[in-house]
mmCIF file of C-alpha atoms and ligand atoms in Angstrom:
data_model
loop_
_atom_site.group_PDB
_atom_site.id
_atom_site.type_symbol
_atom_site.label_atom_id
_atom_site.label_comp_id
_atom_site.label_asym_id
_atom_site.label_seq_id
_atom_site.Cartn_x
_atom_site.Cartn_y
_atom_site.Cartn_z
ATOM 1 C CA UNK A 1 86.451 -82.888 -118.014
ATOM 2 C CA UNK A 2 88.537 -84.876 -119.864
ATOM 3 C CA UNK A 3 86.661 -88.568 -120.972
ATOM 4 C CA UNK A 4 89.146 -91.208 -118.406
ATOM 5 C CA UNK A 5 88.170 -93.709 -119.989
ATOM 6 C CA UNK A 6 89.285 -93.306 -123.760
ATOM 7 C CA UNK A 7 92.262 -95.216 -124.809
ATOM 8 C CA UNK A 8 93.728 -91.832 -126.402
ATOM 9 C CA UNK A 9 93.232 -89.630 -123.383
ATOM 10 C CA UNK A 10 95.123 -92.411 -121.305
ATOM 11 C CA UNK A 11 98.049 -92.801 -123.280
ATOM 12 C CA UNK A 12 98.350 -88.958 -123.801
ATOM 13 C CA UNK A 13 98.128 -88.327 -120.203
ATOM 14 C CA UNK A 14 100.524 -91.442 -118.929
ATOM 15 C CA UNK A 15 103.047 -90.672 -121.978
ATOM 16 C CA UNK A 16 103.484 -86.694 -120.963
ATOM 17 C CA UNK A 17 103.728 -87.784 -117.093
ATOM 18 C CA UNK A 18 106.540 -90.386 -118.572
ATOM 19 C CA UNK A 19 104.259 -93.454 -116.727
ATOM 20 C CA UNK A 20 104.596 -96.967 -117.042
ATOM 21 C CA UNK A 21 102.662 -99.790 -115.721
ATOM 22 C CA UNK A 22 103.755 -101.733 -112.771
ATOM 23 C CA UNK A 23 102.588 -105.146 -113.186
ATOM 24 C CA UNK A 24 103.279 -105.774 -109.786
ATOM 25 C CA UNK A 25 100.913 -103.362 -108.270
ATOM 26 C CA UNK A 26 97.970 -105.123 -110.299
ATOM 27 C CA UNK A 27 97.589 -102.260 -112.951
ATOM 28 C CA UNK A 28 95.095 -102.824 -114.969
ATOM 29 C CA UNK A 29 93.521 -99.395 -115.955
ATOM 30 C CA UNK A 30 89.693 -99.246 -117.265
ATOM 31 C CA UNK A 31 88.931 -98.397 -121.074
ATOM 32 C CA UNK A 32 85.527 -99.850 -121.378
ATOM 33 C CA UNK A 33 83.516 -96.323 -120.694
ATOM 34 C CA UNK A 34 80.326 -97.934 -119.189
ATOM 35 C CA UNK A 35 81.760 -99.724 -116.472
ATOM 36 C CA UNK A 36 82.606 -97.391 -113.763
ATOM 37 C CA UNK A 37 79.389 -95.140 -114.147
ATOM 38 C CA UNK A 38 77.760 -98.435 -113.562
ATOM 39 C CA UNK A 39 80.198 -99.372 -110.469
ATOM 40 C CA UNK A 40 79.885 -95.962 -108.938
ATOM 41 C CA UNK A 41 75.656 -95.981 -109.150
ATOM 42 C CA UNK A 42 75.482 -99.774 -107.676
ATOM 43 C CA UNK A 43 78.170 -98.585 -104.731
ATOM 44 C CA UNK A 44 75.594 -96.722 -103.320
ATOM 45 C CA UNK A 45 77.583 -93.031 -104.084
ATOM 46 C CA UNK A 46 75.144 -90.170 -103.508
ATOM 47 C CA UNK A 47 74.348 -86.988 -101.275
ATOM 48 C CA UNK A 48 75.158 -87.537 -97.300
ATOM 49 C CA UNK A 49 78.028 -90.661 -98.203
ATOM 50 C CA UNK A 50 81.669 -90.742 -98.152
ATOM 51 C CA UNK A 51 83.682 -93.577 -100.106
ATOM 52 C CA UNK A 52 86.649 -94.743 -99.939
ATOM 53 C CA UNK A 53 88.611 -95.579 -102.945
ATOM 54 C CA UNK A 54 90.943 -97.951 -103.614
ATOM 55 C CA UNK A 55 93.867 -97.257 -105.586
ATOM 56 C CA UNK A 56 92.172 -95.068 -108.135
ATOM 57 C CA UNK A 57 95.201 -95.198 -111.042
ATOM 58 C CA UNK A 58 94.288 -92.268 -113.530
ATOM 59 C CA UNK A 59 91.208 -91.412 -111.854
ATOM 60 C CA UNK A 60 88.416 -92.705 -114.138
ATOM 61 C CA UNK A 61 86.055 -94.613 -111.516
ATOM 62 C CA UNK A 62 87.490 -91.829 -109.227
ATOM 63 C CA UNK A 63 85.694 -89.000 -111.656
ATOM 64 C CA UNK A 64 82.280 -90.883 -111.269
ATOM 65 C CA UNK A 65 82.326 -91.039 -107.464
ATOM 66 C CA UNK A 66 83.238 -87.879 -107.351
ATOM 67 C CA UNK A 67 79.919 -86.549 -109.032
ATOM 68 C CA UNK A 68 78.011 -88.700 -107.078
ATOM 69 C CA UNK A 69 79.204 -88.183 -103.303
ATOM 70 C CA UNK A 70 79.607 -85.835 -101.177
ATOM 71 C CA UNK A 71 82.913 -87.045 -100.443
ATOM 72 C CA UNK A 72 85.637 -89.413 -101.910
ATOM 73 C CA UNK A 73 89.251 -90.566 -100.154
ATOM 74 C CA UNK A 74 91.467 -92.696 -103.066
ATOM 75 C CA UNK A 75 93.779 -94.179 -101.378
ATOM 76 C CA UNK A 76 96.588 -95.332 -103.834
ATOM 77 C CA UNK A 77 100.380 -96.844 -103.526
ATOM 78 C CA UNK A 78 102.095 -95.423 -106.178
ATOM 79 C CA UNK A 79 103.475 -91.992 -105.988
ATOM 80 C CA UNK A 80 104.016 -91.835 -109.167
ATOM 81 C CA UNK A 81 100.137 -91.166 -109.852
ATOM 82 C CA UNK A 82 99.643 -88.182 -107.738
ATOM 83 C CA UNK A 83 100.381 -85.964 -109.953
ATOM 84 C CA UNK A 84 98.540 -87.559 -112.896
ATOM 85 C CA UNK A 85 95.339 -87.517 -110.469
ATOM 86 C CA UNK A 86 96.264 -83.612 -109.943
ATOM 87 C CA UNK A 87 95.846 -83.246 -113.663
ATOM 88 C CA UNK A 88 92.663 -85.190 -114.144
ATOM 89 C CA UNK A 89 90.868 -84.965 -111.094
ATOM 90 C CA UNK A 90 92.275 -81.698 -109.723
ATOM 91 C CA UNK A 91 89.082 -79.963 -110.008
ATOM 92 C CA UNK A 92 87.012 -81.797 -107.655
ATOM 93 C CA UNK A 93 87.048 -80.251 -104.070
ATOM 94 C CA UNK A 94 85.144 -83.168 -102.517
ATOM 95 C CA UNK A 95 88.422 -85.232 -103.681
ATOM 96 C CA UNK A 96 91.396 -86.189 -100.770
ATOM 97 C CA UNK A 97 93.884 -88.380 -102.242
ATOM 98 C CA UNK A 98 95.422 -90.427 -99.376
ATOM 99 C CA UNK A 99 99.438 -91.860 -101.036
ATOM 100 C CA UNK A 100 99.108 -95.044 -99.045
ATOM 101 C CA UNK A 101 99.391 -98.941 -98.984
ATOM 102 C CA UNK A 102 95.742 -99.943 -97.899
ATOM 103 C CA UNK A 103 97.015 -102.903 -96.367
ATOM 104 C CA UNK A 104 98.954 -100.824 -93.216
ATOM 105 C CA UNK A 105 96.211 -97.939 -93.047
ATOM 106 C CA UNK A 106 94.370 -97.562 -90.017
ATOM 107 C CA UNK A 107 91.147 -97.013 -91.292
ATOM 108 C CA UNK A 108 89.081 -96.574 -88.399
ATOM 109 C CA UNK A 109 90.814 -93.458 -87.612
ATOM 110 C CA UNK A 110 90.436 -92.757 -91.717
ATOM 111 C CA UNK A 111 86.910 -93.049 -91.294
ATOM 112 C CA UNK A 112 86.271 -90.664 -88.260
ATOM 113 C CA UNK A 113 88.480 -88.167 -89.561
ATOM 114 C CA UNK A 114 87.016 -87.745 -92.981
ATOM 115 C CA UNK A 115 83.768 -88.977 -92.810
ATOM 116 C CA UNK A 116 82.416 -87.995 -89.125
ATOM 117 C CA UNK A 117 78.677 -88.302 -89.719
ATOM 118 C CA UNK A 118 78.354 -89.746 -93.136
ATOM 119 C CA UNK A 119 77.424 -92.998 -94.140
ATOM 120 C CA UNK A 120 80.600 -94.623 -96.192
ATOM 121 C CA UNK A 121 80.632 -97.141 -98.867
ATOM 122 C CA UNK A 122 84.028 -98.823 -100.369
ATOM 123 C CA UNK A 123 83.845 -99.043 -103.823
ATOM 124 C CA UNK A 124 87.058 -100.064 -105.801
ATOM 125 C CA UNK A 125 88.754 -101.851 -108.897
ATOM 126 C CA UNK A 126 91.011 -103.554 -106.477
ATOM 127 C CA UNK A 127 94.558 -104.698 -107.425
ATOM 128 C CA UNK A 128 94.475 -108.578 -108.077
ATOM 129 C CA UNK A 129 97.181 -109.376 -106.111
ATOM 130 C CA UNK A 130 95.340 -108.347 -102.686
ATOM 131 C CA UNK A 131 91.923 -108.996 -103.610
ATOM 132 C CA UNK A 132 91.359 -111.319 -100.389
ATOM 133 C CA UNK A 133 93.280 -109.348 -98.149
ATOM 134 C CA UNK A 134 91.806 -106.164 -98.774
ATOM 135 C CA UNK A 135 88.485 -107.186 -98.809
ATOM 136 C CA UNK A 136 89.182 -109.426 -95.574
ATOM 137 C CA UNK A 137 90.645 -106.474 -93.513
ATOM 138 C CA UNK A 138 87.841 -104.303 -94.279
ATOM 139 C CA UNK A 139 85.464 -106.670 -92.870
ATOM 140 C CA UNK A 140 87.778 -107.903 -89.927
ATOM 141 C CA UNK A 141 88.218 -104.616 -88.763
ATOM 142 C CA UNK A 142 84.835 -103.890 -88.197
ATOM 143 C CA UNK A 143 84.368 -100.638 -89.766
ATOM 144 C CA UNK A 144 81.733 -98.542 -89.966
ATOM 145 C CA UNK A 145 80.649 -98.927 -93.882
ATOM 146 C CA UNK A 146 77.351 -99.765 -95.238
ATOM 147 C CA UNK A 147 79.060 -101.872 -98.432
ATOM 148 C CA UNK A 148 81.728 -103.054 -100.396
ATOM 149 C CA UNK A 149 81.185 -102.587 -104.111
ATOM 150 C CA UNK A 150 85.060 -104.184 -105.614
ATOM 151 C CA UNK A 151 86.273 -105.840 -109.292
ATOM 152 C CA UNK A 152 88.057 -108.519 -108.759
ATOM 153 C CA UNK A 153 88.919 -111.293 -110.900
ATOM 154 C CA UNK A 154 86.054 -113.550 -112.477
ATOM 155 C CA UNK A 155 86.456 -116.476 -110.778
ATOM 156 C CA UNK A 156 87.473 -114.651 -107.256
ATOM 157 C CA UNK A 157 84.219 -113.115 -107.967
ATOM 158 C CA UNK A 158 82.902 -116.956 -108.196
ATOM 159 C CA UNK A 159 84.448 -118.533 -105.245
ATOM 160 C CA UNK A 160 83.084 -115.190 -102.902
ATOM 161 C CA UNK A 161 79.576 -115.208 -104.098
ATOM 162 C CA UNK A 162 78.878 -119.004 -103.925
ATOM 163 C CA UNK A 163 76.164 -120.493 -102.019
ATOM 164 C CA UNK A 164 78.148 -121.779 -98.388
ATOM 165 C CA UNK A 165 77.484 -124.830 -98.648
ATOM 166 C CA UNK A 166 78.237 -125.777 -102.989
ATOM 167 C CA UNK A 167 80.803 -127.455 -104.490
ATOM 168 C CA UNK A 168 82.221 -123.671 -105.474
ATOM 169 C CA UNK A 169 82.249 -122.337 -101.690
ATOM 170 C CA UNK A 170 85.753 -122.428 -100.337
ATOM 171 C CA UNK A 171 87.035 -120.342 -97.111
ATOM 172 C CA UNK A 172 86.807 -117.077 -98.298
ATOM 173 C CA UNK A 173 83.004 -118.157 -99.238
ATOM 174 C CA UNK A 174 82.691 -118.672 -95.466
ATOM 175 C CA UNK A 175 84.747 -116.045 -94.155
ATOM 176 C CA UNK A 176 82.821 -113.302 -96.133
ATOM 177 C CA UNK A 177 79.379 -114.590 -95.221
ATOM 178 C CA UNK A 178 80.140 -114.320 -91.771
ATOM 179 C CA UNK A 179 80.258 -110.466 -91.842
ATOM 180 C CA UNK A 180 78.444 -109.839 -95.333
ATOM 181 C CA UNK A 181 75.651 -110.899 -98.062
ATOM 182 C CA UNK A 182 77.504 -110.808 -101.169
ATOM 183 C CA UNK A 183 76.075 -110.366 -104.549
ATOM 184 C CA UNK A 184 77.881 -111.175 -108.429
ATOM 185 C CA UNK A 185 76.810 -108.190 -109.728
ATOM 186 C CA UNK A 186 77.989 -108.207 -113.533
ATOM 187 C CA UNK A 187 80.911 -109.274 -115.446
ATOM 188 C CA UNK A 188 83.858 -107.250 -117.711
ATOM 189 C CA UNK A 189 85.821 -108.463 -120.327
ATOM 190 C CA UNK A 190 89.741 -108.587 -119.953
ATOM 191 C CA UNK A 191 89.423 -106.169 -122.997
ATOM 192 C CA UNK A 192 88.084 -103.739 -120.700
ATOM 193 C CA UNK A 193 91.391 -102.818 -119.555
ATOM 194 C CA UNK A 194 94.676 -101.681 -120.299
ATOM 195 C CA UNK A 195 97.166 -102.808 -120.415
ATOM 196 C CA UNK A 196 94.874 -106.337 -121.006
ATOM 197 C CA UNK A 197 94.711 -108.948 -118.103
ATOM 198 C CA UNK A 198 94.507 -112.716 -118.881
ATOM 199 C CA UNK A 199 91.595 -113.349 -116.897
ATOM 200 C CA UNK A 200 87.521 -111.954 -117.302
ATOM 201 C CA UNK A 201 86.437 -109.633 -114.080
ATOM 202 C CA UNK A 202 83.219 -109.472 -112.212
ATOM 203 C CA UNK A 203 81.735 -106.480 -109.891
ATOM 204 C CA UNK A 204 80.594 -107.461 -106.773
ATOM 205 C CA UNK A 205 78.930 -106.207 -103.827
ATOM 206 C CA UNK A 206 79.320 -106.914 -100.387
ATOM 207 C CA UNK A 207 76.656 -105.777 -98.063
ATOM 208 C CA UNK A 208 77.619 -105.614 -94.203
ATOM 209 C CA UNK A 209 75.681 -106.840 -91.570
ATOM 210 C CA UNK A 210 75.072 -105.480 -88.595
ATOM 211 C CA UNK A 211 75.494 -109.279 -86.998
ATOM 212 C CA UNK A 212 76.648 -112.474 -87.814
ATOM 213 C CA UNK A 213 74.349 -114.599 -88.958
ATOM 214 C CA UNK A 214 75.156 -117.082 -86.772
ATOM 215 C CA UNK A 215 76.562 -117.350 -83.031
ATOM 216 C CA UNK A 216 79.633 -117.999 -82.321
ATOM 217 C CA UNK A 217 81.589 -117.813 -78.868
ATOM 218 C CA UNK A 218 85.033 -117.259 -80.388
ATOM 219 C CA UNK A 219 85.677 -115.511 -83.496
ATOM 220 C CA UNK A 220 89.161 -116.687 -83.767
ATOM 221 C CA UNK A 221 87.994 -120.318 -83.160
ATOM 222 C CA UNK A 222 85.543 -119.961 -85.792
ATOM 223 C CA UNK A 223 87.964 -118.759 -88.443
ATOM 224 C CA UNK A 224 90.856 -121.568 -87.224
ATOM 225 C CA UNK A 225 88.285 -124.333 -88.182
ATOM 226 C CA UNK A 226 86.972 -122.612 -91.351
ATOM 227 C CA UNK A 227 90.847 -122.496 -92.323
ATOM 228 C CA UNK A 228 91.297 -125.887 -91.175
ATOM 229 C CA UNK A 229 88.568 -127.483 -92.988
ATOM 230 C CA UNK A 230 89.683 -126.176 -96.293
ATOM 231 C CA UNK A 231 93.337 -126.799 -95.981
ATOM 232 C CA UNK A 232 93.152 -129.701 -97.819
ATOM 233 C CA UNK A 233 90.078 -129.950 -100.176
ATOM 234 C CA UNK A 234 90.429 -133.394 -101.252
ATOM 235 C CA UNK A 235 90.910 -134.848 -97.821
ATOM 236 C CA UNK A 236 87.323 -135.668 -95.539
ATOM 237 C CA UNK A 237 86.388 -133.046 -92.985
ATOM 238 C CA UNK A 238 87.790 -134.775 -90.222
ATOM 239 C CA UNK A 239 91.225 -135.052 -91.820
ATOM 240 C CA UNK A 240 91.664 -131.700 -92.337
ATOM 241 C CA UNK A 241 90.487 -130.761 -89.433
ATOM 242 C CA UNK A 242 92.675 -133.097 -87.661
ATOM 243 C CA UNK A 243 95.771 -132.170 -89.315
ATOM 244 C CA UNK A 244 95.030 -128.288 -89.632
ATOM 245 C CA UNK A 245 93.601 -127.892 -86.091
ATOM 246 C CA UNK A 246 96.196 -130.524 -84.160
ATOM 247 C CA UNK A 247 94.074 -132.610 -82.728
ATOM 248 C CA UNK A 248 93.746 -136.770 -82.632
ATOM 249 C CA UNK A 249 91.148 -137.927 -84.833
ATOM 250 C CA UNK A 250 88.681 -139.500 -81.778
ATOM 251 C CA UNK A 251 88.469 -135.936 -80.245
ATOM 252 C CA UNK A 252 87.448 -134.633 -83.531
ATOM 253 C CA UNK A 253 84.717 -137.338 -84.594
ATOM 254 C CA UNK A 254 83.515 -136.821 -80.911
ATOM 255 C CA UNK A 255 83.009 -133.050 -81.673
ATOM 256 C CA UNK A 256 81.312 -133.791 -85.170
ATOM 257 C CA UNK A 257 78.993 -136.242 -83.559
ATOM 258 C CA UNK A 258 77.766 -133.532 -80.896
ATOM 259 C CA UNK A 259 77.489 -131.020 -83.453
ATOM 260 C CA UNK A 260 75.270 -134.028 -85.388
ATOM 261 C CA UNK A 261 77.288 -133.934 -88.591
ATOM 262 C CA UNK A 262 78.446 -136.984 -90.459
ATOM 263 C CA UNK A 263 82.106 -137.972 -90.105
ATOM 264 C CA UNK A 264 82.968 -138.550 -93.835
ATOM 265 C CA UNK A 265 81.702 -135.291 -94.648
ATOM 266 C CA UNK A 266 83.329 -132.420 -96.948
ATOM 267 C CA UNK A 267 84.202 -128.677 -95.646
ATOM 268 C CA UNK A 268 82.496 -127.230 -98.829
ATOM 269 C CA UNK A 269 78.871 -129.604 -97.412
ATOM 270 C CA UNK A 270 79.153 -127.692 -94.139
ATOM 271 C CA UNK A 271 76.790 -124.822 -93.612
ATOM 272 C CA UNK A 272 77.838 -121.656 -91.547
ATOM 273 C CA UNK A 273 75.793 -122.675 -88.804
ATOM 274 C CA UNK A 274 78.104 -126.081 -88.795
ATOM 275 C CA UNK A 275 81.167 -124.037 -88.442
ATOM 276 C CA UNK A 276 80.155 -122.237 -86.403
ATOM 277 C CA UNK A 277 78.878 -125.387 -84.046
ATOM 278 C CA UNK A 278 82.297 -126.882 -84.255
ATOM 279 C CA UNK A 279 83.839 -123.719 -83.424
ATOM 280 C CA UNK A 280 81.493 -123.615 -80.140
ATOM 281 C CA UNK A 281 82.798 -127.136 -79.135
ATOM 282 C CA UNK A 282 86.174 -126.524 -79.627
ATOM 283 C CA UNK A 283 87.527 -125.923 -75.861
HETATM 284 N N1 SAM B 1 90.905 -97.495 -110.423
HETATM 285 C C1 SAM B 1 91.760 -97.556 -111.594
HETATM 286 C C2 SAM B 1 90.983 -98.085 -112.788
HETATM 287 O O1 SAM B 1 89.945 -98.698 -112.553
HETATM 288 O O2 SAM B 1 91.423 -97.863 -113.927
HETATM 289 C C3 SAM B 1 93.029 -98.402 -111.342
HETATM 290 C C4 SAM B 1 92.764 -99.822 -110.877
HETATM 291 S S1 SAM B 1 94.215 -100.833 -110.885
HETATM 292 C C5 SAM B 1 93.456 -102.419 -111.110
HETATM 293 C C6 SAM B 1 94.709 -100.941 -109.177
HETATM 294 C C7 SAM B 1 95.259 -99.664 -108.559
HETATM 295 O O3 SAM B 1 95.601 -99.949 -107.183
HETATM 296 C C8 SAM B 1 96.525 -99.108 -109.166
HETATM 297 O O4 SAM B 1 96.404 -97.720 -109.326
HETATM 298 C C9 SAM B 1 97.643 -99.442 -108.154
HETATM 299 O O5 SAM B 1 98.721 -98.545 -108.186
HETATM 300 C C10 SAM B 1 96.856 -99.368 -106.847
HETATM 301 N N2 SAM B 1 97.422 -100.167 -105.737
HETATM 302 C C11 SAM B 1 98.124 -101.325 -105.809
HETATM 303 N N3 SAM B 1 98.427 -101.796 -104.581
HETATM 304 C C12 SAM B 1 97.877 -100.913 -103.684
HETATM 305 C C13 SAM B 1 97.842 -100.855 -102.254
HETATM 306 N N4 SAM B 1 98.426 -101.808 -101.507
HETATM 307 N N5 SAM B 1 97.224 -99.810 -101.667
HETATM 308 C C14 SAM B 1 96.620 -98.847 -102.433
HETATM 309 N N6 SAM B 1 96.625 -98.852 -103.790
HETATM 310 C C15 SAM B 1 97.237 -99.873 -104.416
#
């Protein structure tokens, strides 16, 4: 096996396959060779679990998964890396390369298909340009997987694993505590990559509840207000709520009042058990 991760290998391998990055499918290849071992291990990849990869490029977190699992689906976009992952990864039998956007697949019917039995973990160096998205639908749609172990951009990486509740929380803080406990777990250089991205990364991991923390009558309620609130960051809780939700200002002071929260309030102050409150008086 071929080492993924060295600059030389890369270019030799893209150059004779005539490949050239797309910037707007977020490729950023890995160089740095300690990263993905480390990914891979903290994913929870080992005997009895399937993962599911997300757009694995050249292979090279791919390769480590592989060796660790009994099972690995890479899902990836570009057709033009298929045959560059027959090349480096052909050798694996415990490898099923899916040529798909992540975005449209059904991945319930993924997951009983390929994994009947196993427990499955998502572990990916996702492509910047979905990094909520992605990591939104896999939690949305309920699916049956333990954790999400993703790169994503530094301060992505930031805004996810704030407290709910501090000046860095934000919707996405919210969202993904409703369905996970996430955890920064280290940072990468821009230099790690190639071709080089502006911006530092940071690994995370997102470990799925079995339950919401908290109760709430209406999911869709719940995730209008959280919207809402943070629409307009500057603004006072009841202002963007107002404005985002459509409703007169009395109606929403009442609701704060029975939910016992001040009315000059920020979103970012709120706790989850505040949204979710609101969300519960909403009729
Ligand atoms: N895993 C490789 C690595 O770490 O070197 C490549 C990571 S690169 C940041 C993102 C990868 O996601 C690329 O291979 C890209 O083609 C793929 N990709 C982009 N959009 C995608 C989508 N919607 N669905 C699946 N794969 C996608």
């Amino acid at each position: 096996m071929k080492r993924l991760s060295d600059i030389g290998t890369i270019k030799d391998i893209l150059s004779r396959h005539g490949f050239t990055f797309s910037k707007s499918l977020g490729q950023n290849f890995l160089i740095n060779p300690s990263v993905c071992p480390r990914m891979a291990e903290f994913s929870g990849a080992d005997s009895g679990v399937g993962v599911i990869e997300i757009g694995p490029g050249i292979g090279v977190l791919t390769n480590e998964l592989c060796q660790l699992a009994d099972k690995v689906v890479a899902v990836e976009l570009d057709k033009r890396l298929l045959p560059v992952l027959d090349e480096t990864l052909g050798e694996y039998d415990n490898l099923k390369v899916v040529n798909a956007d992540v975005l449209e697949l059904d991945l319930h019917k993924l997951i009983k298909e390929e994994f009947d039995g196993m427990e499955v973990v998502v572990c990916a160096n996702l492509p910047y340009y979905i990094t909520s998205p992605v990591i939104m639908k896999l939690l949305e749609d309920k699916l049956p997987i333990k954790a999400i172990t993703v790169m994503v951009q530094k301060e992505a990486a930031q805004r996810i694993c704030a407290e709910v509740g501090s000046r860095q929380s934000g919707a996405v803080t919210v969202s993904v505590n409703f369905y996970a406990k996430p955890e920064l777990l280290f940072g990468v250089s821009a230099g790690s990559f190639m071709p080089a991205p502006k911006v530092d990364s940071a690994v995370i991991r997102l470990d799925v509840l079995s339950n919401p923390p908290v109760k709430v009558e209406n999911e869709e309620k719940f995730f209008a207000v959280v919207k809402a609130a943070f629409s307009q960051r500057r603004k006072i809780l009841a202002n963007s709520l107002s404005s985002g939700l459509s409703l007169g200002k009395a109606e929403i002071f009442g609701i704060l009042q029975e939910c016992g929260i001040p009315e000059n309030i920020r979103a970012e102050k709120l706790s989850l058990q505040n949204f979710a409150d609101i969300a519960n008086c909403l009729r």
